[in-house]
Amino acid sequence: VQLQASGGGLVQAGGSLRLSCAASGLPGSIFSMIVTGWYRQAPGKQRELVASIKKDGTIDYAESVKGRFTISRDTGKNMVYLQMVSLKPEDTAVYYCHLRKNALTTYWGQGTQVTVSS
């Protein structure tokens, strides 16, 4: 299984980015995953959940990104997206795509760097 994240970069505060995650080699489509999501990890901080979509379509966001970030998925293409607007310097982090197949099996992407300058 490979998760290829892309779309990160350097942007000024207030700007936008769209992250993409292409999943390949999955035993089924991403629709079969119980959770699909994005995490991020800033320097010196723990990895945190940014946004997730459960299999039933329930979407959750970290409080810090509500109203600014939107997660979506294209099950036909096995893609997961994270649209980010009104970016803040505190959004600077490496963003990771994450899929959970079941209680024991998870998949992680390699991460894409997002840097927001003030």
mmCIF file of C-alpha atoms in Angstrom:
data_model
loop_
_atom_site.group_PDB
_atom_site.id
_atom_site.type_symbol
_atom_site.label_atom_id
_atom_site.label_comp_id
_atom_site.label_asym_id
_atom_site.label_seq_id
_atom_site.Cartn_x
_atom_site.Cartn_y
_atom_site.Cartn_z
ATOM 1 C CA VAL A 1 0.000 0.000 0.000
ATOM 2 C CA GLN A 2 1.282 3.438 -0.925
ATOM 3 C CA LEU A 3 -0.132 6.812 -0.008
ATOM 4 C CA GLN A 4 1.381 9.622 -2.047
ATOM 5 C CA ALA A 5 0.689 13.051 -0.617
ATOM 6 C CA SER A 6 1.251 16.212 -2.626
ATOM 7 C CA GLY A 7 0.246 19.853 -2.789
ATOM 8 C CA GLY A 8 2.236 21.262 0.078
ATOM 9 C CA GLY A 9 4.386 24.343 -0.242
ATOM 10 C CA LEU A 10 5.153 27.815 0.997
ATOM 11 C CA VAL A 11 2.272 30.256 1.208
ATOM 12 C CA GLN A 12 1.643 33.589 2.878
ATOM 13 C CA ALA A 13 -0.781 33.898 5.752
ATOM 14 C CA GLY A 14 -4.311 34.123 4.419
ATOM 15 C CA GLY A 15 -3.453 32.000 1.427
ATOM 16 C CA SER A 16 -4.770 28.637 0.305
ATOM 17 C CA LEU A 17 -3.441 25.202 -0.543
ATOM 18 C CA ARG A 18 -5.031 21.962 -1.612
ATOM 19 C CA LEU A 19 -3.421 18.743 -0.476
ATOM 20 C CA SER A 20 -3.985 15.521 -2.357
ATOM 21 C CA CYS A 21 -3.361 11.930 -1.352
ATOM 22 C CA ALA A 22 -3.315 9.151 -3.911
ATOM 23 C CA ALA A 23 -3.796 5.668 -2.504
ATOM 24 C CA SER A 24 -2.579 2.645 -4.417
ATOM 25 C CA GLY A 25 -2.284 -1.032 -3.680
ATOM 26 C CA LEU A 26 -5.214 -1.004 -1.293
ATOM 27 C CA PRO A 27 -7.195 -4.196 -0.658
ATOM 28 C CA GLY A 28 -10.312 -2.466 -1.994
ATOM 29 C CA SER A 29 -11.145 1.198 -2.357
ATOM 30 C CA ILE A 30 -10.732 3.953 0.219
ATOM 31 C CA PHE A 31 -14.473 3.692 0.743
ATOM 32 C CA SER A 32 -13.799 0.424 2.565
ATOM 33 C CA MET A 33 -11.564 2.191 5.066
ATOM 34 C CA ILE A 34 -13.257 2.849 8.397
ATOM 35 C CA VAL A 35 -11.494 6.209 8.641
ATOM 36 C CA THR A 36 -9.761 8.385 6.061
ATOM 37 C CA GLY A 37 -7.984 11.474 7.236
ATOM 38 C CA TRP A 38 -5.194 13.975 7.488
ATOM 39 C CA TYR A 39 -2.822 14.475 10.382
ATOM 40 C CA ARG A 40 -0.113 17.060 10.855
ATOM 41 C CA GLN A 41 3.020 17.387 12.909
ATOM 42 C CA ALA A 42 4.723 20.664 13.654
ATOM 43 C CA PRO A 43 8.349 20.796 14.853
ATOM 44 C CA GLY A 44 8.603 19.799 18.488
ATOM 45 C CA LYS A 45 4.942 18.854 18.685
ATOM 46 C CA GLN A 46 2.977 15.639 18.621
ATOM 47 C CA ARG A 47 1.194 14.500 15.515
ATOM 48 C CA GLU A 48 -2.422 15.644 15.630
ATOM 49 C CA LEU A 49 -5.576 14.830 13.735
ATOM 50 C CA VAL A 50 -6.628 17.623 11.396
ATOM 51 C CA ALA A 51 -9.648 16.157 9.645
ATOM 52 C CA SER A 52 -11.241 12.778 9.062
ATOM 53 C CA ILE A 53 -14.064 11.077 7.203
ATOM 54 C CA LYS A 54 -15.561 7.918 8.638
ATOM 55 C CA LYS A 55 -16.927 5.157 6.458
ATOM 56 C CA ASP A 56 -20.474 6.360 7.140
ATOM 57 C CA GLY A 57 -19.551 9.825 5.865
ATOM 58 C CA THR A 58 -19.222 11.514 9.246
ATOM 59 C CA ILE A 59 -16.650 14.307 9.057
ATOM 60 C CA ASP A 60 -14.656 15.670 11.979
ATOM 61 C CA TYR A 61 -12.254 18.578 12.184
ATOM 62 C CA ALA A 62 -9.807 19.794 14.769
ATOM 63 C CA GLU A 63 -11.202 22.891 16.438
ATOM 64 C CA SER A 64 -8.271 24.934 15.174
ATOM 65 C CA VAL A 65 -9.156 24.324 11.516
ATOM 66 C CA LYS A 66 -12.956 24.324 11.575
ATOM 67 C CA GLY A 67 -14.365 26.682 8.993
ATOM 68 C CA ARG A 68 -11.048 26.890 7.144
ATOM 69 C CA PHE A 69 -10.235 23.328 6.071
ATOM 70 C CA THR A 70 -12.384 20.926 4.080
ATOM 71 C CA ILE A 71 -11.701 17.222 3.702
ATOM 72 C CA SER A 72 -13.107 15.240 0.809
ATOM 73 C CA ARG A 73 -12.563 11.945 -0.945
ATOM 74 C CA ASP A 74 -13.028 10.533 -4.404
ATOM 75 C CA THR A 75 -13.581 6.842 -3.898
ATOM 76 C CA GLY A 76 -13.539 6.160 -7.630
ATOM 77 C CA LYS A 77 -10.026 7.536 -7.913
ATOM 78 C CA ASN A 78 -8.877 6.485 -4.431
ATOM 79 C CA MET A 79 -7.989 10.083 -3.655
ATOM 80 C CA VAL A 80 -8.288 12.102 -0.468
ATOM 81 C CA TYR A 81 -8.110 15.887 -0.438
ATOM 82 C CA LEU A 82 -7.664 18.635 2.090
ATOM 83 C CA GLN A 83 -8.637 22.102 0.957
ATOM 84 C CA MET A 84 -7.060 24.709 3.223
ATOM 85 C CA VAL A 85 -7.983 28.389 3.133
ATOM 86 C CA SER A 86 -7.196 31.347 5.366
ATOM 87 C CA LEU A 87 -3.963 29.666 6.337
ATOM 88 C CA LYS A 88 -2.169 30.813 9.466
ATOM 89 C CA PRO A 89 1.481 30.512 10.494
ATOM 90 C CA GLU A 90 0.411 28.011 13.143
ATOM 91 C CA ASP A 91 -0.777 25.698 10.365
ATOM 92 C CA THR A 92 2.865 25.159 9.437
ATOM 93 C CA ALA A 93 3.586 21.439 9.706
ATOM 94 C CA VAL A 94 4.171 18.256 7.788
ATOM 95 C CA TYR A 95 0.788 16.921 6.731
ATOM 96 C CA TYR A 96 0.201 13.181 6.535
ATOM 97 C CA CYS A 97 -2.497 11.233 4.800
ATOM 98 C CA HIS A 98 -3.887 8.414 6.934
ATOM 99 C CA LEU A 99 -6.172 5.475 6.272
ATOM 100 C CA ARG A 100 -7.481 3.049 8.877
ATOM 101 C CA LYS A 101 -8.610 -0.281 7.501
ATOM 102 C CA ASN A 102 -9.571 -1.770 10.863
ATOM 103 C CA ALA A 103 -8.563 -1.713 14.514
ATOM 104 C CA LEU A 104 -5.186 -3.266 13.744
ATOM 105 C CA THR A 105 -4.274 -1.942 10.314
ATOM 106 C CA THR A 106 -3.437 1.642 9.367
ATOM 107 C CA TYR A 107 -1.609 3.213 6.464
ATOM 108 C CA TRP A 108 0.415 6.429 6.445
ATOM 109 C CA GLY A 109 1.669 8.601 3.611
ATOM 110 C CA GLN A 110 5.152 10.083 3.525
ATOM 111 C CA GLY A 111 4.004 13.591 4.411
ATOM 112 C CA THR A 112 3.999 16.907 2.598
ATOM 113 C CA GLN A 113 5.398 20.114 4.070
ATOM 114 C CA VAL A 114 3.135 23.122 4.483
ATOM 115 C CA THR A 115 4.810 26.367 5.484
ATOM 116 C CA VAL A 116 2.785 29.506 6.137
ATOM 117 C CA SER A 117 4.727 32.739 6.408
ATOM 118 C CA SER A 118 3.478 35.706 8.379
#
